[in-house]
XYZ file of C-alpha atoms in Angstrom:
612
model
C -32.221 -5.907 -15.270
C -31.361 -2.215 -15.116
C -27.770 -1.226 -14.872
C -26.235 2.174 -14.220
C -23.456 3.596 -16.331
C -20.415 4.831 -14.438
C -21.367 8.466 -15.052
C -24.927 8.028 -13.756
C -23.696 5.923 -10.875
C -21.383 8.724 -9.803
C -23.959 11.424 -10.126
C -26.443 9.453 -8.095
C -23.633 8.756 -5.627
C -23.445 5.077 -6.039
C -25.981 2.638 -7.390
C -25.023 -0.946 -7.881
C -23.429 -2.306 -11.028
C -24.399 -5.955 -11.088
C -21.969 -8.133 -12.984
C -23.451 -10.990 -14.914
C -26.541 -9.077 -16.075
C -27.072 -7.365 -19.405
C -26.594 -3.614 -19.537
C -29.426 -1.317 -20.562
C -30.376 2.306 -20.138
C -32.348 3.607 -17.161
C -35.346 4.288 -19.387
C -35.676 0.829 -20.893
C -38.712 -1.281 -20.091
C -38.083 -4.465 -18.142
C -40.736 -6.911 -19.424
C -39.739 -9.751 -17.110
C -40.438 -7.719 -14.006
C -37.337 -9.340 -12.523
C -35.772 -7.069 -9.900
C -33.071 -7.050 -7.267
C -35.846 -7.468 -4.725
C -36.980 -10.635 -6.485
C -33.447 -11.983 -6.572
C -32.822 -11.211 -2.907
C -36.116 -12.761 -1.837
C -35.741 -15.877 -3.947
C -33.038 -17.559 -1.891
C -30.024 -16.991 0.322
C -27.897 -17.775 -2.730
C -29.722 -15.045 -4.646
C -28.930 -12.544 -1.911
C -25.327 -13.757 -1.844
C -24.984 -12.917 -5.549
C -25.973 -9.330 -4.699
C -23.638 -9.228 -1.712
C -20.679 -10.422 -3.756
C -20.687 -7.150 -5.679
C -19.590 -5.142 -2.636
C -16.005 -6.287 -3.346
C -15.962 -5.231 -6.989
C -14.743 -1.690 -6.329
C -11.995 -2.848 -3.970
C -10.571 -5.123 -6.625
C -10.769 -2.502 -9.351
C -9.473 0.591 -7.577
C -7.724 -0.265 -4.349
C -5.860 -3.335 -3.203
C -6.101 -5.052 -6.573
C -5.014 -1.928 -8.398
C -1.340 -1.379 -9.055
C -1.548 2.402 -8.571
C -2.955 2.155 -5.069
C 0.520 2.264 -3.555
C 1.090 5.606 -5.304
C -1.974 7.059 -3.596
C -1.156 5.721 -0.124
C 2.656 5.691 0.116
C 4.082 8.123 -2.481
C 4.591 11.762 -1.559
C 5.474 10.899 2.030
C 8.672 10.934 4.058
C 9.457 7.279 3.306
C 9.856 7.153 -0.472
C 11.282 9.108 -3.370
C 10.805 8.411 -7.052
C 13.311 6.039 -8.649
C 16.688 7.796 -9.016
C 15.099 10.932 -7.589
C 13.437 11.765 -10.913
C 10.613 14.295 -11.190
C 7.456 12.250 -10.713
C 4.029 13.849 -10.300
C 2.827 11.314 -7.737
C 5.890 11.604 -5.503
C 6.517 15.312 -6.035
C 2.972 16.710 -5.922
C 2.632 17.550 -9.578
C 6.252 18.765 -9.886
C 5.292 22.397 -9.637
C 2.362 22.215 -12.049
C -0.389 19.790 -11.090
C -1.455 16.184 -10.961
C -2.963 14.574 -14.067
C -6.536 15.875 -14.014
C -8.145 12.433 -14.051
C -5.629 10.590 -11.887
C -8.281 9.686 -9.296
C -11.094 8.801 -11.716
C -10.684 5.063 -11.256
C -10.700 5.341 -7.470
C -13.718 7.648 -7.349
C -15.780 5.664 -9.844
C -15.045 2.245 -8.395
C -15.536 3.415 -4.815
C -18.995 4.786 -5.524
C -19.709 1.635 -7.475
C -18.810 -0.292 -4.327
C -20.840 2.019 -2.090
C -23.865 1.551 -4.339
C -23.450 -2.213 -4.097
C -23.215 -1.983 -0.309
C -26.327 0.190 -0.084
C -28.319 -2.297 -2.143
C -27.070 -5.244 -0.094
C -27.994 -3.488 3.157
C -31.436 -2.460 1.884
C -32.310 -5.907 0.537
C -30.994 -7.982 3.447
C -34.432 -8.061 5.210
C -35.973 -9.685 2.117
C -33.554 -12.619 2.025
C -34.944 -15.861 3.508
C -32.329 -16.431 6.205
C -33.366 -18.849 8.920
C -32.215 -16.569 11.754
C -31.488 -12.894 12.271
C -28.006 -13.859 13.362
C -27.309 -15.414 9.951
C -28.734 -12.348 8.211
C -26.649 -9.929 10.269
C -23.472 -11.934 9.736
C -23.945 -11.608 5.975
C -25.026 -7.976 5.764
C -22.142 -7.068 8.091
C -19.855 -7.581 5.090
C -21.668 -4.769 3.269
C -21.405 -2.490 6.306
C -17.694 -3.241 6.575
C -17.048 -2.565 2.905
C -19.089 0.648 2.848
C -16.936 1.900 5.702
C -13.824 0.941 3.737
C -14.864 2.851 0.646
C -15.771 5.996 2.568
C -12.642 5.792 4.708
C -10.445 5.868 1.621
C -12.542 8.499 -0.155
C -12.268 10.843 2.826
C -8.542 10.359 3.240
C -7.955 10.877 -0.486
C -10.454 13.668 -1.234
C -11.517 15.179 2.098
C -15.181 16.203 2.043
C -17.281 13.921 -0.161
C -20.953 13.131 -0.745
C -22.383 10.683 1.799
C -25.090 8.371 0.491
C -26.313 5.578 2.750
C -29.257 4.310 0.690
C -29.869 3.571 -2.983
C -31.131 6.552 -4.955
C -32.775 6.872 -8.365
C -32.603 10.575 -9.191
C -29.570 12.189 -10.759
C -28.292 15.052 -8.606
C -26.275 17.515 -10.642
C -25.437 19.623 -7.593
C -24.536 17.115 -4.860
C -23.521 18.447 -1.468
C -20.308 17.554 0.298
C -20.307 16.084 3.786
C -17.478 16.940 6.161
C -15.022 14.098 6.926
C -15.846 13.994 10.646
C -19.566 13.769 9.875
C -18.926 10.783 7.609
C -16.862 9.134 10.323
C -19.589 9.611 12.931
C -22.593 8.880 10.690
C -21.257 6.055 8.541
C -17.730 4.705 8.970
C -17.725 4.156 12.714
C -21.337 2.856 13.016
C -20.785 0.521 10.059
C -17.617 -0.911 11.584
C -19.211 -1.223 15.004
C -21.993 -3.270 13.399
C -19.378 -5.374 11.616
C -17.471 -5.979 14.872
C -20.659 -7.225 16.475
C -21.793 -9.558 13.724
C -18.937 -10.718 11.501
C -17.795 -14.283 12.240
C -14.541 -15.071 13.983
C -13.544 -17.648 11.364
C -10.377 -17.022 9.335
C -11.201 -15.723 5.848
C -9.477 -14.192 2.830
C -10.949 -11.154 1.038
C -14.191 -11.465 3.003
C -13.631 -9.744 6.359
C -13.889 -11.471 9.724
C -14.458 -10.101 13.213
C -10.785 -9.308 13.724
C -10.782 -7.396 10.415
C -13.587 -5.180 11.674
C -11.921 -4.720 15.061
C -8.674 -3.631 13.453
C -10.253 -1.174 11.043
C -12.584 0.206 13.690
C -9.570 0.912 15.924
C -7.876 2.544 12.931
C -11.000 4.626 12.153
C -11.362 5.772 15.752
C -7.753 6.940 15.647
C -7.853 8.478 12.169
C -10.837 10.636 13.131
C -8.577 12.726 15.369
C -7.296 14.388 12.195
C -10.675 16.140 11.944
C -11.616 16.486 15.601
C -9.544 18.762 17.875
C -11.209 17.165 20.900
C -9.997 13.698 19.806
C -13.279 12.309 21.085
C -12.733 8.814 19.686
C -9.173 8.400 20.978
C -10.314 6.594 24.171
C -12.285 4.096 22.076
C -9.241 3.554 19.868
C -7.140 2.790 22.931
C -9.651 0.437 24.520
C -10.336 -1.523 21.356
C -6.633 -1.828 20.563
C -6.064 -3.119 24.103
C -8.792 -5.745 23.613
C -7.002 -6.881 20.493
C -3.638 -6.990 22.257
C -5.092 -9.042 25.104
C -6.458 -11.566 22.606
C -3.143 -11.667 20.750
C -1.159 -12.272 23.905
C -3.684 -14.905 24.944
C -3.080 -16.874 21.753
C -6.045 -15.533 19.803
C -8.566 -17.662 21.675
C -11.424 -15.143 21.419
C -10.983 -13.430 18.039
C -8.110 -15.244 16.328
C -5.751 -12.257 16.644
C -2.135 -13.463 16.530
C 1.431 -12.369 15.780
C 4.175 -14.609 14.519
C 7.058 -15.116 16.961
C 9.444 -13.524 14.457
C 9.080 -10.759 11.889
C 10.734 -12.927 9.266
C 7.811 -15.382 9.326
C 5.278 -12.693 8.425
C 6.335 -12.397 4.785
C 7.463 -15.986 4.296
C 5.517 -17.006 1.196
C 4.503 -20.310 2.747
C 2.527 -18.306 5.309
C 0.719 -16.171 2.752
C -2.713 -17.718 2.221
C -3.123 -18.724 5.853
C -1.268 -15.793 7.393
C -2.114 -15.699 11.104
C -0.978 -12.113 11.551
C -3.049 -10.546 8.784
C -6.203 -9.016 10.211
C -7.577 -8.725 6.679
C -6.037 -9.944 3.445
C -7.096 -9.728 -0.160
C -6.320 -12.531 -2.569
C -5.662 -11.654 -6.178
C -7.556 -13.693 -8.758
C -6.369 -13.787 -12.347
C -9.151 -13.323 -14.855
C -11.469 -11.924 -12.190
C -13.321 -8.635 -12.344
C -10.398 -6.638 -13.663
C -9.879 -6.173 -17.379
C -6.178 -5.708 -16.639
C -5.474 -9.022 -14.960
C -1.738 -8.761 -15.560
C -1.389 -5.854 -13.116
C -2.673 -7.973 -10.262
C -0.131 -9.178 -7.753
C 2.604 -6.917 -9.122
C 3.123 -4.644 -6.126
C 6.559 -6.224 -5.757
C 7.655 -4.572 -8.998
C 6.767 -1.126 -7.645
C 9.802 -1.304 -5.338
C 12.468 -2.831 -7.561
C 15.556 -0.858 -8.303
C 16.654 -1.093 -11.967
C 19.446 -3.446 -10.982
C 19.932 -4.657 -14.541
C 21.431 -1.245 -15.289
C 24.579 -3.188 -14.397
C 25.095 -5.659 -17.215
C 26.053 -8.591 -15.005
C 22.305 -8.805 -14.506
C 19.558 -9.255 -17.050
C 15.804 -9.486 -17.257
C 15.032 -12.682 -19.139
C 11.229 -12.386 -19.067
C 10.656 -15.520 -17.015
C 8.380 -16.133 -14.006
C 9.866 -15.837 -10.551
C 10.803 -18.818 -8.448
C 11.487 -19.183 -4.747
C 15.116 -19.349 -3.709
C 18.360 -18.774 -5.616
C 18.024 -21.681 -8.073
C 21.595 -21.084 -9.135
C 22.338 -23.099 -12.241
C 18.866 -22.822 -13.766
C 18.636 -20.843 -16.959
C 15.117 -19.662 -16.148
C 16.252 -18.118 -12.863
C 14.755 -14.623 -12.552
C 16.393 -12.702 -9.732
C 14.248 -10.569 -7.511
C 14.650 -7.052 -8.749
C 15.787 -8.192 -12.153
C 12.963 -6.477 -13.959
C 13.152 -2.957 -15.318
C 12.665 -1.249 -11.991
C 9.714 0.265 -10.173
C 8.812 3.700 -8.870
C 9.541 3.478 -5.141
C 13.038 4.217 -3.879
C 13.427 4.295 -0.078
C 14.251 7.709 1.300
C 17.405 8.301 3.288
C 15.108 9.115 6.186
C 13.505 5.669 6.032
C 16.836 3.865 5.857
C 18.227 5.941 8.740
C 15.301 4.860 10.916
C 16.702 1.319 10.936
C 19.985 2.472 12.479
C 19.750 1.751 16.219
C 21.321 3.759 19.022
C 24.129 1.221 19.454
C 25.112 1.548 15.781
C 23.612 -1.771 14.663
C 20.754 -2.195 12.235
C 17.230 -3.083 13.234
C 16.798 -6.687 11.944
C 13.727 -5.606 9.989
C 15.946 -3.729 7.547
C 17.527 -6.801 5.978
C 14.328 -8.807 6.424
C 12.320 -6.160 4.522
C 14.757 -5.103 1.800
C 16.888 -6.870 -0.759
C 20.403 -5.424 -0.832
C 22.323 -8.112 -2.746
C 21.944 -9.447 -6.285
C 23.819 -12.301 -7.944
C 24.866 -12.361 -11.584
C 22.350 -14.229 -13.739
C 24.016 -14.225 -17.132
C 24.855 -17.797 -18.043
C 28.058 -16.725 -19.766
C 29.103 -14.629 -16.794
C 30.235 -11.015 -16.835
C 33.560 -9.357 -17.620
C 34.267 -5.719 -16.777
C 34.712 -3.495 -19.834
C 36.905 -0.406 -20.006
C 33.781 1.765 -20.164
C 32.292 0.154 -17.078
C 35.551 0.440 -15.183
C 35.482 4.170 -15.766
C 31.736 4.583 -15.219
C 31.836 2.865 -11.836
C 35.130 4.445 -10.765
C 37.173 1.252 -10.344
C 40.815 1.375 -9.307
C 43.609 -0.483 -11.094
C 42.819 -3.506 -8.899
C 39.923 -4.224 -11.263
C 40.709 -4.721 -14.979
C 39.014 -5.740 -18.180
C 40.031 -9.301 -17.349
C 38.104 -9.301 -14.060
C 35.039 -11.545 -14.194
C 31.879 -12.229 -12.195
C 30.653 -15.768 -12.778
C 27.005 -16.804 -13.023
C 25.506 -16.970 -9.524
C 28.272 -14.926 -7.895
C 27.662 -11.647 -6.072
C 27.220 -8.855 -8.622
C 25.739 -5.913 -6.687
C 25.608 -5.169 -2.973
C 24.316 -2.042 -1.226
C 26.059 -1.051 2.018
C 24.860 1.396 4.637
C 26.064 2.486 8.081
C 25.267 -0.249 10.568
C 26.070 -3.011 8.128
C 28.839 -5.260 9.393
C 32.107 -4.104 7.837
C 30.715 -0.846 6.472
C 33.807 1.197 7.350
C 36.128 -1.293 5.627
C 33.836 -1.388 2.621
C 33.732 2.406 2.328
C 37.542 2.512 2.349
C 37.954 -0.157 -0.340
C 34.744 0.021 -2.395
C 36.476 1.089 -5.607
C 38.722 -1.982 -5.527
C 35.914 -4.548 -5.343
C 35.405 -6.945 -8.223
C 31.618 -6.716 -7.795
C 29.648 -3.471 -7.770
C 29.623 -2.288 -4.172
C 27.182 0.599 -3.727
C 27.735 3.019 -0.869
C 24.754 4.639 0.842
C 26.826 7.849 0.881
C 27.117 7.734 -2.926
C 23.335 7.396 -3.355
C 21.947 9.947 -0.880
C 22.805 13.551 -0.081
C 23.287 14.401 3.618
C 20.087 16.506 3.516
C 17.975 13.517 2.431
C 17.680 14.082 -1.309
C 18.938 11.579 -3.866
C 22.471 12.299 -5.067
C 22.041 12.915 -8.781
C 25.662 13.869 -9.601
C 28.906 12.067 -8.910
C 32.515 13.215 -9.186
C 34.702 10.344 -10.276
C 37.961 9.827 -8.431
C 39.731 8.367 -11.462
C 39.538 11.551 -13.522
C 37.741 14.150 -11.411
C 34.908 14.478 -13.939
C 31.441 15.295 -12.602
C 28.818 13.038 -14.186
C 25.292 11.749 -13.695
C 25.464 9.509 -10.650
C 25.974 5.908 -11.853
C 25.173 4.479 -8.408
C 21.662 5.800 -7.818
C 20.156 2.961 -9.823
C 21.010 0.575 -6.986
C 19.185 0.851 -3.676
C 17.450 -1.419 -1.160
C 14.308 -2.902 -2.708
C 11.305 -3.704 -0.508
C 10.477 -7.420 -0.603
C 7.225 -7.541 1.405
C 5.157 -8.010 -1.753
C 7.424 -10.564 -3.432
C 5.611 -13.584 -4.794
C 6.677 -16.514 -6.912
C 3.009 -17.394 -7.409
C 3.041 -14.754 -10.050
C 1.178 -13.839 -13.195
C 3.010 -12.269 -16.129
C 0.844 -11.159 -19.030
C 1.390 -13.119 -22.227
C 4.521 -14.879 -20.990
C 4.092 -18.599 -21.693
C 0.422 -17.991 -20.828
C 1.216 -18.542 -17.165
C -1.989 -18.439 -15.132
C -2.705 -19.326 -11.549
C -6.200 -19.742 -10.159
C -5.347 -17.816 -7.034
C -2.346 -15.569 -6.687
C -0.819 -14.506 -3.427
C -2.702 -12.278 -1.015
C -1.790 -8.795 0.111
C -2.241 -7.760 3.737
C -4.382 -4.683 4.335
C -3.753 -4.640 8.089
C -1.612 -6.657 10.477
C -1.744 -7.224 14.244
C 1.313 -5.080 15.137
C -0.659 -2.036 14.058
C -2.998 -2.610 17.007
C -0.019 -2.099 19.337
C 0.970 1.083 17.519
C -2.615 2.373 17.572
C -2.640 1.766 21.322
C 0.650 3.661 21.682
C -0.551 6.713 19.774
C -3.981 6.726 21.432
C -2.331 6.433 24.849
C -0.402 9.631 24.114
C -3.650 11.433 23.300
C -5.588 9.999 26.239
C -3.065 9.516 29.037
C -0.043 11.540 27.995
C 1.778 8.432 26.805
C 2.597 6.697 30.067
C 2.183 3.254 28.515
C 3.008 4.124 24.903
C 6.593 2.889 24.962
C 5.472 -0.464 26.319
C 3.310 -1.009 23.255
C 6.064 0.178 20.899
C 8.656 -2.075 22.505
C 6.354 -5.081 22.202
C 6.560 -4.647 18.423
C 10.305 -4.081 18.537
C 10.939 -7.090 20.769
C 9.087 -9.387 18.370
C 11.288 -8.011 15.573
C 14.492 -8.586 17.529
C 15.189 -4.836 17.652
C 16.675 -3.041 20.656
C 14.015 -1.628 23.005
C 13.621 2.144 23.126
C 13.751 4.146 26.327
C 12.367 7.471 27.480
C 8.986 9.048 26.847
C 7.246 8.250 23.582
C 5.966 11.062 21.392
C 3.757 10.962 18.311
C 6.947 11.126 16.236
C 8.242 8.063 18.090
C 5.123 6.198 17.028
C 5.390 7.450 13.450
C 8.991 6.266 13.271
C 8.047 2.824 14.525
C 5.142 2.632 12.096
C 7.650 3.380 9.318
C 9.969 0.539 10.342
C 7.148 -1.961 10.755
C 4.577 -0.921 8.138
C 6.451 0.776 5.275
C 4.929 -0.150 1.938
C 1.647 -1.335 3.495
C -0.770 1.347 2.246
C -0.779 3.613 5.326
C 1.884 6.330 5.305
C -0.042 9.124 3.531
C -2.852 8.649 6.049
C -0.427 8.493 8.970
C 1.055 11.869 8.082
C -2.413 13.390 7.646
C -3.599 12.132 11.023
C -0.583 13.392 12.934
C -0.381 16.806 11.280
C 2.887 15.953 9.521
C 1.613 16.210 5.959
C 3.029 19.707 5.544
C 5.663 21.362 3.397
C 7.784 22.135 6.434
C 7.825 18.550 7.684
C 8.496 17.026 4.273
C 11.309 19.500 3.595
C 12.940 18.401 6.858
C 13.034 14.799 5.597
C 13.228 15.067 1.777
C 13.769 18.679 0.672
C 12.912 18.042 -2.968
C 9.541 16.462 -2.172
C 8.727 19.100 0.431
C 9.538 21.915 -1.963
C 6.577 20.928 -4.161
C 4.060 20.464 -1.355
C 1.510 23.298 -1.048
C -0.084 23.598 2.375
C -3.857 23.835 2.200
C -3.942 22.018 -1.136
C -1.997 18.808 -1.280
C -3.486 17.192 1.814
C -6.214 15.979 -0.560
C -6.401 14.951 -4.200
C -8.162 16.724 -7.070
C -11.585 15.528 -8.137
C -11.286 14.207 -11.694
C -12.283 16.494 -14.536
C -14.476 13.875 -16.185
C -16.605 13.807 -13.017
C -16.809 17.553 -12.452
C -17.800 18.377 -16.017
C -21.166 16.684 -15.446
C -22.062 18.819 -12.428
C -23.716 22.208 -12.383
C -21.296 25.117 -12.649
C -18.843 22.685 -14.206
C -18.216 21.310 -10.726
C -16.204 24.378 -9.711
C -17.910 24.472 -6.312
C -17.107 20.777 -5.744
C -13.409 20.849 -6.618
C -10.883 20.886 -3.801
C -8.993 24.064 -2.959
C -6.125 24.936 -5.292
C -7.012 22.581 -8.138
C-alpha cells in the first residue's frame, strides 16, 4: 500500500496517510495490486477503516493537541501570559516574530486530514452499502471533517490551497484560494451535506446532525469577516433559530439541549454524555498521538503557579474529585507548576454586573481558593512575612493547618471585598487583591511597593489569579506517574448549545438591526442566573457575552477576527501590552512554516503571508 510522506502530502495538498499499513515510497511497485479502491469495495467495514482516518488530523493538531488553545485563545482580549511575562504566542512575537515553524503541526495534520476526507468521499460510491441513505450518512462524516480542517486553516492562515479531490502530482507552485471562496465552495456545502445526512443519535468524536447544524451556523456567521455584504448572515440567523426552537422544545427533533443551570455543564459526571455539547471529542490514551501524555491536559494551561506559596505543594499525584482532606495523595486543583493562561483584567471585569454583584459564572468557571496540602502544615517565616507584606498581626508563629484555607483571590463584587481590602495584610492566609495583581489600564502589575518598608519589588502577588476550571478532569493521565492509564479520558466540548443563541443575536444585528438580539443574549444569561441586560444590543454586547459564556473554549481569536476587533487599537484598549505588539495587516493570520515554504518554488516567498 502506498503511503505519502508528510512533505509530499503537503505539496500535493493532502493525500491520505493510512495508519496500519506499511510505509513505502511513491515509486515502489505494489505486487499485490491491493488498493484503497479494493479495500473500499470489499465491505462496509473496509470502507469504515478508510473513513476512520478523517479524524487523525484533528487528534494530532487540534482538539487533542495541547497547543491548540494557544492558537485559538492567546493573543486576544481575554488572556495574558502567566504573570504578564513576554510570551510570543500571547504577545505576537514580542516585537520580533513567532517561531518560524510554530504552525507546522497544524498545517501538516490538517492537510493529512483533508487528504483522508477526499479519499473517503471519492471511494464512498464503491462501498457496498445497502442503501444510499446509509452511504450518505457515513460519507457525511468526511464532508463534516473536511469543512472543519478548512475552517481552521482559513482562520489561522487566511488564503490557503483548496483541494477537494485526491491528487497524485506534486505541485511546487500551488495557488492560494481566497477565504470566502473556500467558504462558498467547500466549507458551507460540506456542512450543508452533513446537516442533511448525519444521524441525530448522540455521539462522541464522530459528529451528529446537531454538530453539523452548529458548525454550519458558525460558518455562515464567520464568513461575514470576508464578505462586506454579509450574504450568509440571514442563513446563520435562521439556522440558529431552528436550533433554539429544538432546544426549547426539549430536543425532540435534533437532540439540542441546554442544562437548566450553568454549573451542570462542567460537572464531570455529565462529561461523556453531556447533553449540551453539540460536538465533543474524547481523548484516548495510547491512540494516534505519539505524545499521549499531553492529551486531556488543557486544565493545566490555566493554572496559576499557586505553589509559589509554600503552604501548597505539587506532590506528583493524579487528581481526584472533591477536597479529600486528610488523604496524603490529595492533589489540589492548580497545584501543579502553573500554565500559560492568566485571565485579563478585562475578562474579570466582564463578570461584574451593573448592580455590583458578580455574574454567577465567574465563581462557577474559575477557582479562586486553595487549601493547604502539606501534611505537616505551614508556618509563616520571617522572609515570607516581609515578602507578602504582613502586618504585626501575623508572626512567625502563625500557622495554616493541612486542609485550611491557604490562598484566596478577591475581586470587586465578591461578598466582603471592601472589608478584605482594608484588612488584607492582617490575614493569616494569603489574601490576594485584584488591585494588587492588575494595573488600572488592564496590564498585569509587575511591581509592588511594600507597605512595611516602602521598598519597590517584583510583585509577589501576580502568581495568584483565578484559574479556569472548565477543562478540569480527575479522569486524568500523567505520563510515567505510577503508569496511570485510562482507556478513555474525559471529552472536550468543541461547541455548546448557548453559542446558537449568541450566533442568533449577532446575526440579528446584521440582518434586522438587532431588534431581537437582547432576547437571545438574555436567554443565555437567565440560564446562568445572571442579571438580564437592557437596552439595544451591539456587536460588542455579543462579544462580551461570548466572553463570559465561552472563554477558554477555542473561539476568541476567531470571534475578534469576525467582528473586526483583532486590531492593535482594540487590543491596546483592553490590554495595552498585548496591543502594543500587534501589527495591523500582519497578525490577523499566522506565518506559514519555513519547513513547508522551503519546498516550494521561489522558496515559497510568494506563498508566505504579509509581514512574515
